[in-house]
XYZ file of C-alpha atoms in Angstrom:
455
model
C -0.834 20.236 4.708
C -4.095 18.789 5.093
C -6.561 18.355 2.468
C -9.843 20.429 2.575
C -12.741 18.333 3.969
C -16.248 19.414 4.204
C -18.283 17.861 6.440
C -22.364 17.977 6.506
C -22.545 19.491 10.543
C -26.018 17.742 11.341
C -26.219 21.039 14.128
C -25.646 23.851 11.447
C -27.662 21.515 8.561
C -24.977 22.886 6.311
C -21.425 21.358 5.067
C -18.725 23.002 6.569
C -15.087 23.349 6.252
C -13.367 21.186 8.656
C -11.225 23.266 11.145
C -10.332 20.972 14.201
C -9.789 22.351 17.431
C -6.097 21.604 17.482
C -3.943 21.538 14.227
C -3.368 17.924 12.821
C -5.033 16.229 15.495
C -8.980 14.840 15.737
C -11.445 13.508 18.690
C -13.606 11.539 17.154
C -16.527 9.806 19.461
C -19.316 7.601 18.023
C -22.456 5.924 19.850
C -21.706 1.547 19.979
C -23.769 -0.658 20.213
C -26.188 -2.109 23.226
C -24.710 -5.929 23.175
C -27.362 -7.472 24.192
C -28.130 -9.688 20.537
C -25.946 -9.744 17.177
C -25.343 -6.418 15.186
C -28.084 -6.010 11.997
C -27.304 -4.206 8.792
C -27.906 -0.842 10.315
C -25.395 -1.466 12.770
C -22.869 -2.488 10.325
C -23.615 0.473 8.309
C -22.328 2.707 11.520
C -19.634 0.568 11.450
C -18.629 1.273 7.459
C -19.734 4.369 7.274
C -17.444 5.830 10.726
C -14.560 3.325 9.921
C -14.530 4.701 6.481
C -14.714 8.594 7.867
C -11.354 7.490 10.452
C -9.178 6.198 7.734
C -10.050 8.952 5.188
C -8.926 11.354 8.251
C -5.860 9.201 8.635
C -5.136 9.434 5.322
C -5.305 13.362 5.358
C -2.629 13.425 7.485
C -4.626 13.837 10.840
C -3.828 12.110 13.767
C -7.048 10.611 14.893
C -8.034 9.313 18.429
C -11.507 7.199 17.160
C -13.585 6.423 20.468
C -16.991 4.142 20.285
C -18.452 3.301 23.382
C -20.674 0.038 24.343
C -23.614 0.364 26.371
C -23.360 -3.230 28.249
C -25.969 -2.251 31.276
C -29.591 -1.077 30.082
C -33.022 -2.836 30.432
C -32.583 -5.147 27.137
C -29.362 -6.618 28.630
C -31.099 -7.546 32.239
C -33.914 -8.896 30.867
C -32.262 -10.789 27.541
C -29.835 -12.260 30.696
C -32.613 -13.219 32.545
C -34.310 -14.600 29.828
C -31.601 -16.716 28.861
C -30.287 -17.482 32.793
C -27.279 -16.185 32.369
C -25.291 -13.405 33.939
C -25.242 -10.181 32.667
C -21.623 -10.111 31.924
C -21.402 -13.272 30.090
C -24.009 -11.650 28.033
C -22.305 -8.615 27.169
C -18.903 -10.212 26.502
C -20.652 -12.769 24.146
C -22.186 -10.158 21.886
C -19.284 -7.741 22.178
C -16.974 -10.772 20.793
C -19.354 -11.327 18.081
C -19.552 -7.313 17.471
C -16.120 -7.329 16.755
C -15.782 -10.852 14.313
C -19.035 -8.679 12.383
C -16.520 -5.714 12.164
C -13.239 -7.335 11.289
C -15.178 -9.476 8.490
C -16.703 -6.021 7.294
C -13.107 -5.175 6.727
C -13.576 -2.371 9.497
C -10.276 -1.266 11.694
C -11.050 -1.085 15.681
C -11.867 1.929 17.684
C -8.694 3.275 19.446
C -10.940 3.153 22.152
C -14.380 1.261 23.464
C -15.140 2.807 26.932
C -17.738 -0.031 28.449
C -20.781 1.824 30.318
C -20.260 0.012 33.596
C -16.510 1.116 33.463
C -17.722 4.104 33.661
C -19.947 4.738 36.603
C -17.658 7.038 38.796
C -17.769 9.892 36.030
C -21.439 9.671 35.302
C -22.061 10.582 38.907
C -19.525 13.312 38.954
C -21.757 14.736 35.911
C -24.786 14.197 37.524
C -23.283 16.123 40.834
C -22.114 18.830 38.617
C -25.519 19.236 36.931
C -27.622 18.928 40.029
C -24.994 21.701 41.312
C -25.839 23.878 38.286
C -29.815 23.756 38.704
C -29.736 21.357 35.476
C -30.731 18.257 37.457
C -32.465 17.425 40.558
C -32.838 14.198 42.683
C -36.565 13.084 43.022
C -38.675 11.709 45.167
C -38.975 7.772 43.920
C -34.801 7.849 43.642
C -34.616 8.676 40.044
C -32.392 11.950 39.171
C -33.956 13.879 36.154
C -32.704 16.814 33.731
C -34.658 19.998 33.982
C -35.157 19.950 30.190
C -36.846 23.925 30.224
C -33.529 25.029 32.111
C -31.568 24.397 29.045
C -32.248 27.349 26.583
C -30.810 25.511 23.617
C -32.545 22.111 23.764
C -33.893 21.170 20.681
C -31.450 22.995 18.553
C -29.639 19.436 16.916
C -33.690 18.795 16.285
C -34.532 21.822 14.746
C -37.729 22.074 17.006
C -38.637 24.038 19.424
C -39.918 22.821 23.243
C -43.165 23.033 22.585
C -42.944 21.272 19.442
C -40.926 18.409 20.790
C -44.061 18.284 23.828
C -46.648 18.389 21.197
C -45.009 15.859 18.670
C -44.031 13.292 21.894
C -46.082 10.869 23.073
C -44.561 10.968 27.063
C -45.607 8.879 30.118
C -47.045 10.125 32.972
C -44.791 10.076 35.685
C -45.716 12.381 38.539
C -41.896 12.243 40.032
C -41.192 14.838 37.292
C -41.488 18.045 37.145
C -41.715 18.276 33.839
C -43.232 15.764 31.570
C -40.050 16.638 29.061
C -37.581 15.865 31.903
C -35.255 12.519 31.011
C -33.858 10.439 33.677
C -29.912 10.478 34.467
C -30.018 8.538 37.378
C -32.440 4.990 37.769
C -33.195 3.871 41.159
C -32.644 0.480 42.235
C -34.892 -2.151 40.983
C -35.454 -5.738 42.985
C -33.038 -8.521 41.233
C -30.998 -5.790 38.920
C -27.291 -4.440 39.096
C -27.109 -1.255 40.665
C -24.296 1.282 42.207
C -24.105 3.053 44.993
C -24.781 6.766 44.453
C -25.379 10.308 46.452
C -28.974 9.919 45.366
C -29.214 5.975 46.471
C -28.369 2.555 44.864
C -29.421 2.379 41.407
C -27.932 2.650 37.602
C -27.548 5.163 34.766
C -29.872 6.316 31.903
C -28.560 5.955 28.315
C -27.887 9.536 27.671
C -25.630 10.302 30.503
C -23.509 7.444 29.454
C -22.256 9.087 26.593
C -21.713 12.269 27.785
C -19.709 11.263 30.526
C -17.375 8.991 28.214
C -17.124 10.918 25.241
C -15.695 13.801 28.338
C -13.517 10.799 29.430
C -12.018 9.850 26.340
C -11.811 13.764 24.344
C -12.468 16.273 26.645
C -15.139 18.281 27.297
C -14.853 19.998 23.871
C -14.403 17.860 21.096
C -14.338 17.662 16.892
C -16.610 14.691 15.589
C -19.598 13.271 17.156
C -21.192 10.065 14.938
C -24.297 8.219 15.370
C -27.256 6.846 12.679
C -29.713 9.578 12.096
C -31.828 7.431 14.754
C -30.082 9.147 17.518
C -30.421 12.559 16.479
C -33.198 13.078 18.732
C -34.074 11.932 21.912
C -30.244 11.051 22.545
C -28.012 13.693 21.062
C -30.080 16.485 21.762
C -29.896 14.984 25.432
C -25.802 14.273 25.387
C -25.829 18.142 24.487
C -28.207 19.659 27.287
C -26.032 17.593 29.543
C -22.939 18.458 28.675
C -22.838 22.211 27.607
C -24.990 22.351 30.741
C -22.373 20.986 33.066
C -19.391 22.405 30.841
C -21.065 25.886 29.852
C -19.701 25.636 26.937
C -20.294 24.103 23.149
C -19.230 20.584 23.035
C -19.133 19.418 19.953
C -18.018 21.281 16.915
C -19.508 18.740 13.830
C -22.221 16.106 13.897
C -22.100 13.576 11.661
C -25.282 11.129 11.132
C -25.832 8.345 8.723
C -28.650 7.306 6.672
C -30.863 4.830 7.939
C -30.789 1.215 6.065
C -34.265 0.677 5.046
C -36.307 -2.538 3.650
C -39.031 -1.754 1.256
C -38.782 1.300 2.295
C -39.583 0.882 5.768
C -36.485 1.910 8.383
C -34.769 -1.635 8.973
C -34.823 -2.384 13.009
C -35.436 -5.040 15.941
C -38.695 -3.805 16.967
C -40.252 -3.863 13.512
C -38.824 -7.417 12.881
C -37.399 -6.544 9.696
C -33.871 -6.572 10.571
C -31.466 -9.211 8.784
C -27.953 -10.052 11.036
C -24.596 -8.954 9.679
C -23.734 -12.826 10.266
C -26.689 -13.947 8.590
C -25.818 -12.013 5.202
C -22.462 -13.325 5.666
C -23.399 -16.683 4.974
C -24.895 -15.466 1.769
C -21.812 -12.897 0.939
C -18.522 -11.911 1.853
C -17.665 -9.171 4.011
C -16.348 -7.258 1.678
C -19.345 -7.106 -0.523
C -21.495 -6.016 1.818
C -19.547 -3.261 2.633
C -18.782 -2.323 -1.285
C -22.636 -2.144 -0.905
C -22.768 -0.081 1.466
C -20.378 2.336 -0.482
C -22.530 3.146 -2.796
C -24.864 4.858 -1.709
C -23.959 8.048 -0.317
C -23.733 7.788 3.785
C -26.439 10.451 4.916
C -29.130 8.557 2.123
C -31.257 6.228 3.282
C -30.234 2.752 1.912
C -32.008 0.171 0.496
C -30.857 -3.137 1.328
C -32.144 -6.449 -0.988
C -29.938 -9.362 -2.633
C -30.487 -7.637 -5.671
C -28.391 -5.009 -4.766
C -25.887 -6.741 -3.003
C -25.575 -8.902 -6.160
C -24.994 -6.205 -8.489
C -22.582 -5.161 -5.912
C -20.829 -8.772 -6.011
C -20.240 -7.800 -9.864
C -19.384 -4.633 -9.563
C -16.503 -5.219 -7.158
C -15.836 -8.444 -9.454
C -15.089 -6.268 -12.249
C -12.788 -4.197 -10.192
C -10.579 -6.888 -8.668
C -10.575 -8.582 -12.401
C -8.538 -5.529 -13.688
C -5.961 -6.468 -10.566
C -6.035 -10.018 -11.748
C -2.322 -10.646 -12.541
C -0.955 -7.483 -12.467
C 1.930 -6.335 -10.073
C 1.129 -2.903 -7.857
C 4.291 -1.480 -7.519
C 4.385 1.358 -10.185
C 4.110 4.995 -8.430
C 0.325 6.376 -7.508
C -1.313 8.308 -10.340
C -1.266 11.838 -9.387
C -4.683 12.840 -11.302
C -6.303 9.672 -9.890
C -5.566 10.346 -6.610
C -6.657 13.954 -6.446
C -9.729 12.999 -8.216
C -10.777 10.765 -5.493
C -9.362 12.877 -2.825
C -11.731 15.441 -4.507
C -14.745 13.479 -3.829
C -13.940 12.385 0.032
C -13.481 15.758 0.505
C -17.392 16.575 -0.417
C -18.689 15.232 2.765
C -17.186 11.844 2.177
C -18.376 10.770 -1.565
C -17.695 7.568 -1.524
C -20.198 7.063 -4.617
C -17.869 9.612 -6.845
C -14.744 8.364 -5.062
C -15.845 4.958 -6.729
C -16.344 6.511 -10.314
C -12.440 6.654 -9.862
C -11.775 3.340 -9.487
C -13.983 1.807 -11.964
C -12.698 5.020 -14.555
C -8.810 2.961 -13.429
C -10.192 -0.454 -13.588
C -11.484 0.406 -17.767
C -7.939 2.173 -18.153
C -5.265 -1.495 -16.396
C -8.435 -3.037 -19.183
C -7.656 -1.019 -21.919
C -3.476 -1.886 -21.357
C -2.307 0.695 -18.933
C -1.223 -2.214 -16.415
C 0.956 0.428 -13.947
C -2.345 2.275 -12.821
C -2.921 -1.894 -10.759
C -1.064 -0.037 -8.250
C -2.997 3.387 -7.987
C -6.687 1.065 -8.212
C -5.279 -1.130 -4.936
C -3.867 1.804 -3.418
C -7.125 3.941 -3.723
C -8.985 0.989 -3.217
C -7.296 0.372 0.621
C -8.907 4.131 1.509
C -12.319 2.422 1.268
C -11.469 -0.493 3.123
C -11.366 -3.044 -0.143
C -9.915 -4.605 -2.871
C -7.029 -5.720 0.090
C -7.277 -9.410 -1.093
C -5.428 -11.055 -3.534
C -7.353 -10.834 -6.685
C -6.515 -14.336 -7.758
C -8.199 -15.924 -4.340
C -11.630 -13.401 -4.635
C -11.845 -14.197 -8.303
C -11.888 -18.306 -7.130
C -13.716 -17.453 -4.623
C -16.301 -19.906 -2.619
C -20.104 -19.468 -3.711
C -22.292 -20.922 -0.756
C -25.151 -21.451 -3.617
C -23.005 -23.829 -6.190
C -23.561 -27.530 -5.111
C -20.046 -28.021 -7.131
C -16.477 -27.729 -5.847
C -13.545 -26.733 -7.461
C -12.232 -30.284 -8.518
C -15.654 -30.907 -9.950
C -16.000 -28.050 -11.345
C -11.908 -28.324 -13.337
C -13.237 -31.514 -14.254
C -16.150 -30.294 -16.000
C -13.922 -28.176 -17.833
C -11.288 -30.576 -18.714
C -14.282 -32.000 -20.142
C -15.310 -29.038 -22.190
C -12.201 -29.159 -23.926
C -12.609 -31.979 -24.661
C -15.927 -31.929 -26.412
C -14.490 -28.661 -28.194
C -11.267 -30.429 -29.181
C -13.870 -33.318 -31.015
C -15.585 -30.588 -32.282
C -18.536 -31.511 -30.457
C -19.491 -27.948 -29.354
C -23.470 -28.693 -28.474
C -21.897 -30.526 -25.369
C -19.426 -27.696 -24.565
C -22.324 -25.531 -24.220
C -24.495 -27.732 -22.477
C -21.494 -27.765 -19.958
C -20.753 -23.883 -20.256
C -24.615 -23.226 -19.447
C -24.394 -26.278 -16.786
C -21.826 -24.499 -14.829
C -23.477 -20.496 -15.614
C -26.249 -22.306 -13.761
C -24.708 -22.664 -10.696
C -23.303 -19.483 -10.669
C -19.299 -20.251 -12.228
C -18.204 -18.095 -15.101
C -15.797 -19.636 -17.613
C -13.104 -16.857 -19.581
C -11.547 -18.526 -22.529
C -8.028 -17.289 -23.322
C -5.218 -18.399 -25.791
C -3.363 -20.371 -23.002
C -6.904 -21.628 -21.600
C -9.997 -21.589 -19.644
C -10.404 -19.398 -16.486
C -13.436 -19.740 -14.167
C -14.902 -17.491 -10.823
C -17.671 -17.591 -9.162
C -20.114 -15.062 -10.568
């Protein structure tokens, strides 16, 4: 029996019970990345938030088929290629390698499936035939193919806005091979130097929408359960994928869409063309993996979120306190019953990953407190987010990129300590105590000794 999700359908702007289309099984399709540089924060925030959506489903008892394509042709990939004289395909390959050592140090489990763009050329025409066939599309005069945006009735409707809104609120080029100003191109004609394909229509390549509507019909039919994205595709390029595909199908196509916040920095949307974007490598220098996605946890997926070190500090401790009530304990007892429908409760609401964390830490003050079997509910629960996976012992130790001491210095200083404490000489065990606070090592005195981690 599966649990009772409710999902926030982006389409309806309400959260609705989730019913799949067929009984213990889900399609789930989410817009990749264009590989054309390294993946920012709000790409690794697709990443968390989706990965964390597939193994919440998995845990429900659904069997999931998880599909996330990767655009590897568009106009940033020919010209970052010819910028850096290299072939388009050892671009791609590069960045999609690097895509997925971002997501695997995220702590984020693969797509079942990653449908490449130029794979997938063959059923992008067939979709273009079919919608040229249906009076959706038509083949211009300067070799581009274009959708008839005014033919489809419904366009707008993931938006909210209306056709005229959408033409008043746009800011369109004038291109006198459409007939419409709205109309989007499915079909590029060949350009002098760039990849192209043959076609019905001439040599040239695909638009970004059609890409996804041809491989999310590739990979889950042309009626499917989930379609993910950041809240940055909404509109142009969902609203598109639908107009193209209920056009060609005739028929609803997806049943829930699901959009994450955007990551924002002073309060500004983070992205490449504002310059404000920070690399998921770059932060990794500063923090692990699994910090930045404990970070990312709490806040609630479809708020914005603010990224700074401050927060991802606070999020260092937070996740330090958890793994501190693992320390030493064994996780074999059975999985609290209350605990587990509490949190099961809060993934439920439209994936509450902020509540679902109230659980742990409520677990982590209970091991504190003495109940030492509940270790095994907090790691258990914990594995459901994606965290707390590594042995507590090795996170507490850690490796702080900011302390200019290593470990044996650091024992030594200690060793020390005692010493001074043992001559009574406690001004120079403080001096050392504050010494090592400074660069970032906290020291926990016991009864059979002293302790230290990395703050």
């Amino acid at each position: 029996m599966h649990a009772a999700l409710r999902l926030y359908n982006s389409l309806t702007r309400e959260k609705e019970l989730y019913q799949p289309l067929v009984a213990g099984k889900t399609g789930m399709y989410v817009c990749g990345m264009t590989v054309y540089d390294f993946c920012h924060i709000g790409h690794a925030r697709v990443m968390v938030v989706f990965d964390t959506l597939a193994r919440h489903l998995r845990a429900s008892g659904y069997d999931l088929r998880y599909v996330r394509n990767i655009t590897d042709i568009d106009d940033k990939i020919i010209a970052r290629a010819a910028e850096n004289g290299e072939s388009i395909e050892q671009l791609t390959a590069r960045f999609i390698a690097a895509m997925h050592e971002d997501e695997a140090a995220l702590g984020c489990q693969r797509p079942d499936l990653e449908p490449k763009a130029t794979e997938s050329i063959a059923a992008m025409q067939t979709l273009i035939a079919t919608l040229i066939e249906k009076g959706y599309a038509y083949a211009a005069e300067n070799g581009d193919v274009y959708y008839r945006v005014r033919q489809f009735a419904d366009y707008g409707k993931l938006a909210n806005r209306s056709l005229e809104d959408l033409r008043a609120g746009e800011r369109i080029a004038i291109n006198e091979a459409k007939e419409d100003p709205l109309d989007f191109v499915l079909w590029k004609a060949a350009k002098a130097g760039e990849p192209s394909w043959d076609s019905p229509w001439g040599a040239g390549r695909p638009g970004w929408h059609i890409e996804c509507s041809a491989m999310s019909n590739q990979s889950l039919g042309e009626h499917f359960d989930i379609h993910g994205g950041g809240m940055d595709l909404k509109f142009p390029h969902h609203e598109c994928e639908i107009a193209q595909s209920e056009g060609a199908c005739g028929h609803r196509h997806v049943n829930y869409w699901v959009h994450n916040g955007f990551v924002q920095i002073d309060n500004e949307k983070m992205s490449k063309s504002l310059g404000n974007f920070f690399t998921v490598r770059d932060v990794l220098k500063q923090y692990k993996g699994e910090v930045i996605r404990f970070f990312m946890l709490q806040t609630h997926y479809r708020a914005p979120l603010n990224y700074s070190d401050a927060g991802l500090n606070e999020a260092k401790k937070a996740l330090t306190r958890l793994y501190s009530a693992l320390d030493g304990k064994t996780c074999e007892a059975e999985i609290d019953a209350q605990s587990l429908n509490a949190f099961c409760a809060a993934m439920n609401d439209d994936l509450n990953t902020v509540k679902a964390l109230s659980v742990l830490f409520e677990l982590a003050r209970r091991i504190n407190s003495g109940e030492n079997a509940l270790a095994a509910t907090l790691k258990h629960l914990g594995a459901r987010l994606g965290i707390l996976q590594e042995d507590a012992a090795v996170f507490l130790k850690g490796e702080a990129s900011s302390c200019a001491l290593d470990a044996a210095a650091i024992e030594a200083l200690i060793a020390e300590r005692a010493a001074a404490k043992a001559a009574k000489n406690y001004v120079r065990a403080d001096e050392i105590r504050q010494q090592l606070a400074e660069q970032g090592v906290i020291l926990k005195d016991s009864p059979t000794g002293c302790e230290w981690s990395y703050q």
